[in-house]
Amino acid sequence: MSLAEIVGRIREAERVAGRPEGSVKLIAVSKVQPLDRVEAVLAEGHRVFGENYVQEAQAKWPGLRERFGPVELHMVGPLQSNKARAAVELFEAIHTLDRSSLAEKLARQAEARGACPELFVQVNTGEEPQKGGVLPAGVDGFIAECRALGLPLAGLMCIPPEGEDPAPHFAELAGMAERNGLAGLSMGMSADFETAIALGATHVRVGSAIFGARNYGAR
Ligand SMILES: *Cc1c(COP(=O)(O)O)cnc(C)c1O
């Protein structure tokens, strides 16, 4: 599907939900995609991208930024604490803040740099052992901890369990954000971004619907 079609579907979902046009930001998740597909989306004028791996992003984006100008980069993959510094240097937003050790690292980096990326706390709404994210019961406490460290929180992020109806997970995340006074909701991917927008998503992370299927073998 083309970028224009996805943008059209987002605008339509905003309209159906009675939300202002342009209130949802499209993050084009370009992890593992061949460079020519990423260049094509840049050539169409899109400037907001998501990546999952710090090393891959470091290899890819400095050169692309040189050629295409400023690009807003969002880290949407699990972030190891030893990559926090590199991530803060490269990304405008991090969607996967999910533990105290990472919060402390990011707070130190933010203090040293006098600037901090936009931060989303990842919530493991499905309570899946293999997945990152704070468990629902720990969300309020973790948000308070981040705020005590002086971290500017933009919102919450979740990845619902595969094969489940995502709607209850999106609704739960929206409720957690509201009761904590957070405006940002990073939720919705290729298969479910319209559902996420209906339930309040402010950031949708769409990969394969824009770029085509990922071929992990080719990396
Ligand atoms: C890969 C990825 C996406 C994009 O997934 P698609 O199903 O290809 O749209 C979104 N969010 C996260 C966290 C991802 O890892």
mmCIF file of C-alpha atoms and ligand atoms in Angstrom:
data_model
loop_
_atom_site.group_PDB
_atom_site.id
_atom_site.type_symbol
_atom_site.label_atom_id
_atom_site.label_comp_id
_atom_site.label_asym_id
_atom_site.label_seq_id
_atom_site.Cartn_x
_atom_site.Cartn_y
_atom_site.Cartn_z
ATOM 1 C CA MET A 1 0.000 0.000 0.000
ATOM 2 C CA SER A 2 1.301 3.467 -0.758
ATOM 3 C CA LEU A 3 2.189 6.097 1.812
ATOM 4 C CA ALA A 4 -0.597 8.292 0.434
ATOM 5 C CA GLU A 5 -3.164 5.536 0.965
ATOM 6 C CA ILE A 6 -2.104 5.015 4.577
ATOM 7 C CA VAL A 7 -2.206 8.755 5.238
ATOM 8 C CA GLY A 8 -5.675 8.826 3.661
ATOM 9 C CA ARG A 9 -6.870 6.015 5.934
ATOM 10 C CA ILE A 10 -5.483 7.832 8.987
ATOM 11 C CA ARG A 11 -7.283 11.069 8.038
ATOM 12 C CA GLU A 12 -10.509 9.105 7.499
ATOM 13 C CA ALA A 13 -10.144 7.353 10.891
ATOM 14 C CA GLU A 14 -9.614 10.766 12.540
ATOM 15 C CA ARG A 15 -12.765 12.055 10.875
ATOM 16 C CA VAL A 16 -14.852 9.018 11.878
ATOM 17 C CA ALA A 17 -13.636 9.344 15.475
ATOM 18 C CA GLY A 18 -14.520 13.044 15.508
ATOM 19 C CA ARG A 19 -10.916 14.004 16.087
ATOM 20 C CA PRO A 20 -9.138 17.012 14.562
ATOM 21 C CA GLU A 21 -7.482 16.424 11.188
ATOM 22 C CA GLY A 22 -3.757 15.841 11.662
ATOM 23 C CA SER A 23 -4.053 14.925 15.344
ATOM 24 C CA VAL A 24 -2.490 11.494 14.703
ATOM 25 C CA LYS A 25 1.198 11.272 13.837
ATOM 26 C CA LEU A 26 2.280 8.552 11.411
ATOM 27 C CA ILE A 27 5.589 6.913 12.337
ATOM 28 C CA ALA A 28 6.837 4.947 9.323
ATOM 29 C CA VAL A 29 8.642 1.983 10.896
ATOM 30 C CA SER A 30 11.531 1.232 8.562
ATOM 31 C CA LYS A 31 13.427 -1.454 10.497
ATOM 32 C CA VAL A 32 15.056 -4.103 8.303
ATOM 33 C CA GLN A 33 13.678 -2.526 5.109
ATOM 34 C CA PRO A 34 15.895 -2.219 2.045
ATOM 35 C CA LEU A 35 17.302 1.292 1.641
ATOM 36 C CA ASP A 36 15.549 1.910 -1.674
ATOM 37 C CA ARG A 37 12.121 1.483 -0.047
ATOM 38 C CA VAL A 38 13.048 3.959 2.703
ATOM 39 C CA GLU A 39 14.409 6.425 0.141
ATOM 40 C CA ALA A 40 11.166 6.186 -1.835
ATOM 41 C CA VAL A 41 9.099 7.180 1.219
ATOM 42 C CA LEU A 42 11.523 10.043 1.971
ATOM 43 C CA ALA A 43 11.248 11.156 -1.659
ATOM 44 C CA GLU A 44 7.462 11.335 -1.215
ATOM 45 C CA GLY A 45 8.095 13.871 1.535
ATOM 46 C CA HIS A 46 7.541 11.817 4.698
ATOM 47 C CA ARG A 47 9.852 12.842 7.558
ATOM 48 C CA VAL A 48 8.824 10.771 10.619
ATOM 49 C CA PHE A 49 10.357 7.311 10.911
ATOM 50 C CA GLY A 50 10.686 4.555 13.484
ATOM 51 C CA GLU A 51 13.500 2.095 14.108
ATOM 52 C CA ASN A 52 13.939 -0.900 16.433
ATOM 53 C CA TYR A 53 17.684 -1.352 16.592
ATOM 54 C CA VAL A 54 20.145 1.371 17.607
ATOM 55 C CA GLN A 55 22.964 -0.062 15.510
ATOM 56 C CA GLU A 56 20.866 -0.358 12.376
ATOM 57 C CA ALA A 57 19.605 3.206 12.833
ATOM 58 C CA GLN A 58 23.150 4.517 13.380
ATOM 59 C CA ALA A 59 24.246 2.906 10.132
ATOM 60 C CA LYS A 60 21.286 4.163 8.132
ATOM 61 C CA TRP A 61 20.133 7.593 9.259
ATOM 62 C CA PRO A 62 23.127 9.950 9.405
ATOM 63 C CA GLY A 63 23.608 9.463 5.661
ATOM 64 C CA LEU A 64 19.893 9.773 4.898
ATOM 65 C CA ARG A 65 19.644 12.939 6.992
ATOM 66 C CA GLU A 66 22.550 14.394 5.060
ATOM 67 C CA ARG A 67 20.759 13.737 1.777
ATOM 68 C CA PHE A 68 17.148 14.459 2.734
ATOM 69 C CA GLY A 69 17.453 17.009 5.550
ATOM 70 C CA PRO A 70 15.945 16.825 9.039
ATOM 71 C CA VAL A 71 14.081 13.615 9.875
ATOM 72 C CA GLU A 72 12.240 12.937 13.136
ATOM 73 C CA LEU A 73 13.373 9.526 14.393
ATOM 74 C CA HIS A 74 11.461 7.408 16.915
ATOM 75 C CA MET A 75 13.000 4.443 18.748
ATOM 76 C CA VAL A 76 10.271 1.808 19.012
ATOM 77 C CA GLY A 77 12.330 -1.308 19.818
ATOM 78 C CA PRO A 78 13.626 -2.620 23.147
ATOM 79 C CA LEU A 79 16.445 -0.370 24.387
ATOM 80 C CA GLN A 80 19.433 -1.817 26.210
ATOM 81 C CA SER A 81 20.774 0.439 28.930
ATOM 82 C CA ASN A 82 24.252 0.447 27.381
ATOM 83 C CA LYS A 83 22.724 1.970 24.210
ATOM 84 C CA ALA A 84 20.917 4.770 26.057
ATOM 85 C CA ARG A 85 23.532 7.364 25.204
ATOM 86 C CA ALA A 86 23.604 6.502 21.502
ATOM 87 C CA ALA A 87 19.806 6.482 21.457
ATOM 88 C CA VAL A 88 19.564 9.938 23.034
ATOM 89 C CA GLU A 89 21.968 11.275 20.424
ATOM 90 C CA LEU A 90 20.105 9.781 17.464
ATOM 91 C CA PHE A 91 16.384 9.782 18.323
ATOM 92 C CA GLU A 92 13.832 12.558 18.888
ATOM 93 C CA ALA A 93 11.578 10.106 20.754
ATOM 94 C CA ILE A 94 11.899 6.830 22.653
ATOM 95 C CA HIS A 95 8.764 4.668 22.984
ATOM 96 C CA THR A 96 10.196 1.837 25.082
ATOM 97 C CA LEU A 97 11.021 3.253 28.514
ATOM 98 C CA ASP A 98 10.095 0.346 30.794
ATOM 99 C CA ARG A 99 12.432 0.031 33.759
ATOM 100 C CA SER A 100 14.154 2.018 36.476
ATOM 101 C CA SER A 101 17.706 1.361 35.283
ATOM 102 C CA LEU A 102 16.879 2.807 31.855
ATOM 103 C CA ALA A 103 15.028 5.772 33.373
ATOM 104 C CA GLU A 104 18.104 6.604 35.481
ATOM 105 C CA LYS A 105 20.418 6.340 32.466
ATOM 106 C CA LEU A 106 18.156 8.562 30.374
ATOM 107 C CA ALA A 107 17.882 11.108 33.178
ATOM 108 C CA ARG A 108 21.680 11.320 33.398
ATOM 109 C CA GLN A 109 22.003 11.735 29.626
ATOM 110 C CA ALA A 110 19.273 14.373 29.582
ATOM 111 C CA GLU A 111 20.997 16.319 32.317
ATOM 112 C CA ALA A 112 24.374 16.167 30.577
ATOM 113 C CA ARG A 113 22.899 17.255 27.248
ATOM 114 C CA GLY A 114 20.366 19.746 28.572
ATOM 115 C CA ALA A 115 17.784 18.076 26.350
ATOM 116 C CA CYS A 116 15.776 14.888 26.377
ATOM 117 C CA PRO A 117 13.937 12.963 23.666
ATOM 118 C CA GLU A 118 10.168 12.709 23.927
ATOM 119 C CA LEU A 119 9.551 9.676 26.170
ATOM 120 C CA PHE A 120 6.794 7.059 26.156
ATOM 121 C CA VAL A 121 6.467 4.428 28.872
ATOM 122 C CA GLN A 122 5.871 1.002 27.331
ATOM 123 C CA VAL A 123 3.145 -1.006 29.064
ATOM 124 C CA ASN A 124 2.914 -4.791 28.737
ATOM 125 C CA THR A 125 -0.888 -4.785 28.691
ATOM 126 C CA GLY A 126 -1.040 -8.488 27.770
ATOM 127 C CA GLU A 127 1.366 -9.380 30.603
ATOM 128 C CA GLU A 128 3.417 -11.479 28.171
ATOM 129 C CA PRO A 129 6.667 -12.773 29.705
ATOM 130 C CA GLN A 130 8.694 -12.421 26.478
ATOM 131 C CA LYS A 131 7.647 -8.817 25.904
ATOM 132 C CA GLY A 132 9.105 -5.581 27.271
ATOM 133 C CA GLY A 133 7.033 -3.078 29.146
ATOM 134 C CA VAL A 134 5.897 -2.261 32.647
ATOM 135 C CA LEU A 135 3.123 -4.501 33.952
ATOM 136 C CA PRO A 136 -0.244 -2.712 34.315
ATOM 137 C CA ALA A 137 -0.128 -2.894 38.105
ATOM 138 C CA GLY A 138 3.212 -1.079 38.140
ATOM 139 C CA VAL A 139 2.416 1.711 35.703
ATOM 140 C CA ASP A 140 1.351 4.472 38.106
ATOM 141 C CA GLY A 141 4.362 3.862 40.343
ATOM 142 C CA PHE A 142 6.797 3.832 37.433
ATOM 143 C CA ILE A 143 5.391 7.057 36.003
ATOM 144 C CA ALA A 144 5.821 8.720 39.410
ATOM 145 C CA GLU A 145 9.396 7.435 39.550
ATOM 146 C CA CYS A 146 10.211 8.868 36.101
ATOM 147 C CA ARG A 147 8.701 12.212 37.056
ATOM 148 C CA ALA A 148 10.743 12.278 40.262
ATOM 149 C CA LEU A 149 13.844 11.862 38.078
ATOM 150 C CA GLY A 150 12.751 14.935 36.115
ATOM 151 C CA LEU A 151 12.023 12.987 32.930
ATOM 152 C CA PRO A 152 9.492 14.668 30.620
ATOM 153 C CA LEU A 153 6.951 11.955 29.797
ATOM 154 C CA ALA A 154 4.928 12.327 26.601
ATOM 155 C CA GLY A 155 2.688 9.302 26.997
ATOM 156 C CA LEU A 156 2.268 5.537 26.982
ATOM 157 C CA MET A 157 2.913 2.857 24.386
ATOM 158 C CA CYS A 158 1.721 -0.739 23.985
ATOM 159 C CA ILE A 159 1.960 -3.705 21.613
ATOM 160 C CA PRO A 160 -1.106 -5.939 22.124
ATOM 161 C CA PRO A 161 -0.590 -9.721 22.075
ATOM 162 C CA GLU A 162 -0.642 -11.266 18.611
ATOM 163 C CA GLY A 163 -3.887 -12.944 17.651
ATOM 164 C CA GLU A 164 -5.928 -11.114 20.293
ATOM 165 C CA ASP A 165 -8.462 -8.353 19.763
ATOM 166 C CA PRO A 166 -6.307 -5.249 20.304
ATOM 167 C CA ALA A 167 -9.222 -2.966 21.251
ATOM 168 C CA PRO A 168 -9.357 -3.819 24.999
ATOM 169 C CA HIS A 169 -5.587 -3.273 25.212
ATOM 170 C CA PHE A 170 -5.829 0.129 23.516
ATOM 171 C CA ALA A 171 -8.726 1.118 25.791
ATOM 172 C CA GLU A 172 -6.804 0.027 28.889
ATOM 173 C CA LEU A 173 -3.756 2.043 27.801
ATOM 174 C CA ALA A 174 -5.923 5.115 27.187
ATOM 175 C CA GLY A 175 -7.366 4.818 30.680
ATOM 176 C CA MET A 176 -3.914 4.544 32.266
ATOM 177 C CA ALA A 177 -2.715 7.615 30.347
ATOM 178 C CA GLU A 178 -5.753 9.659 31.300
ATOM 179 C CA ARG A 179 -5.558 8.914 35.021
ATOM 180 C CA ASN A 180 -1.854 9.881 34.959
ATOM 181 C CA GLY A 181 -2.370 13.105 33.018
ATOM 182 C CA LEU A 182 -0.488 11.921 29.923
ATOM 183 C CA ALA A 183 -1.664 13.098 26.501
ATOM 184 C CA GLY A 184 0.359 10.801 24.220
ATOM 185 C CA LEU A 185 -0.808 7.341 23.128
ATOM 186 C CA SER A 186 1.566 5.360 20.920
ATOM 187 C CA MET A 187 -0.573 2.467 19.734
ATOM 188 C CA GLY A 188 -1.655 0.844 16.490
ATOM 189 C CA MET A 189 0.391 -0.902 13.800
ATOM 190 C CA SER A 190 -0.301 -1.993 10.197
ATOM 191 C CA ALA A 191 -3.138 -4.356 11.112
ATOM 192 C CA ASP A 192 -4.963 -2.242 13.679
ATOM 193 C CA PHE A 193 -4.129 1.463 13.435
ATOM 194 C CA GLU A 194 -7.710 2.476 12.649
ATOM 195 C CA THR A 195 -8.948 0.727 15.816
ATOM 196 C CA ALA A 196 -6.193 2.495 17.765
ATOM 197 C CA ILE A 197 -7.202 5.900 16.371
ATOM 198 C CA ALA A 198 -10.828 5.261 17.346
ATOM 199 C CA LEU A 199 -9.586 4.647 20.896
ATOM 200 C CA GLY A 200 -7.399 7.754 21.074
ATOM 201 C CA ALA A 201 -3.997 6.963 19.514
ATOM 202 C CA THR A 202 -1.870 10.077 18.958
ATOM 203 C CA HIS A 203 1.028 8.154 17.347
ATOM 204 C CA VAL A 204 0.581 5.110 15.087
ATOM 205 C CA ARG A 205 3.578 2.948 14.180
ATOM 206 C CA VAL A 206 3.088 1.514 10.707
ATOM 207 C CA GLY A 207 5.737 -0.587 8.970
ATOM 208 C CA SER A 208 4.807 -3.347 6.552
ATOM 209 C CA ALA A 209 1.643 -1.633 5.260
ATOM 210 C CA ILE A 210 3.880 1.161 3.905
ATOM 211 C CA PHE A 211 7.122 -0.610 3.020
ATOM 212 C CA GLY A 212 5.984 -4.177 2.318
ATOM 213 C CA ALA A 213 6.827 -7.349 4.236
ATOM 214 C CA ARG A 214 10.095 -7.432 6.174
ATOM 215 C CA ASN A 215 12.700 -9.962 5.119
ATOM 216 C CA TYR A 216 14.739 -10.644 8.240
ATOM 217 C CA GLY A 217 16.865 -13.217 6.403
ATOM 218 C CA ALA A 218 18.335 -10.566 4.121
ATOM 219 C CA ARG A 219 19.882 -8.421 6.835
HETATM 220 C C1 LIG B 1 7.903 -3.479 13.741
HETATM 221 C C2 LIG B 1 7.101 -2.664 14.650
HETATM 222 C C3 LIG B 1 6.010 -1.899 14.191
HETATM 223 C C4 LIG B 1 5.519 -1.947 12.765
HETATM 224 O O1 LIG B 1 4.845 -3.163 12.571
HETATM 225 P P1 LIG B 1 3.949 -3.444 11.259
HETATM 226 O O2 LIG B 1 3.069 -4.560 11.664
HETATM 227 O O3 LIG B 1 4.906 -3.806 10.187
HETATM 228 O O4 LIG B 1 3.207 -2.214 10.963
HETATM 229 C C5 LIG B 1 5.368 -1.096 15.107
HETATM 230 N N1 LIG B 1 5.731 -1.039 16.392
HETATM 231 C C6 LIG B 1 6.756 -1.757 16.865
HETATM 232 C C7 LIG B 1 7.113 -1.648 18.293
HETATM 233 C C8 LIG B 1 7.463 -2.602 16.025
HETATM 234 O O5 LIG B 1 8.466 -3.335 16.521
#
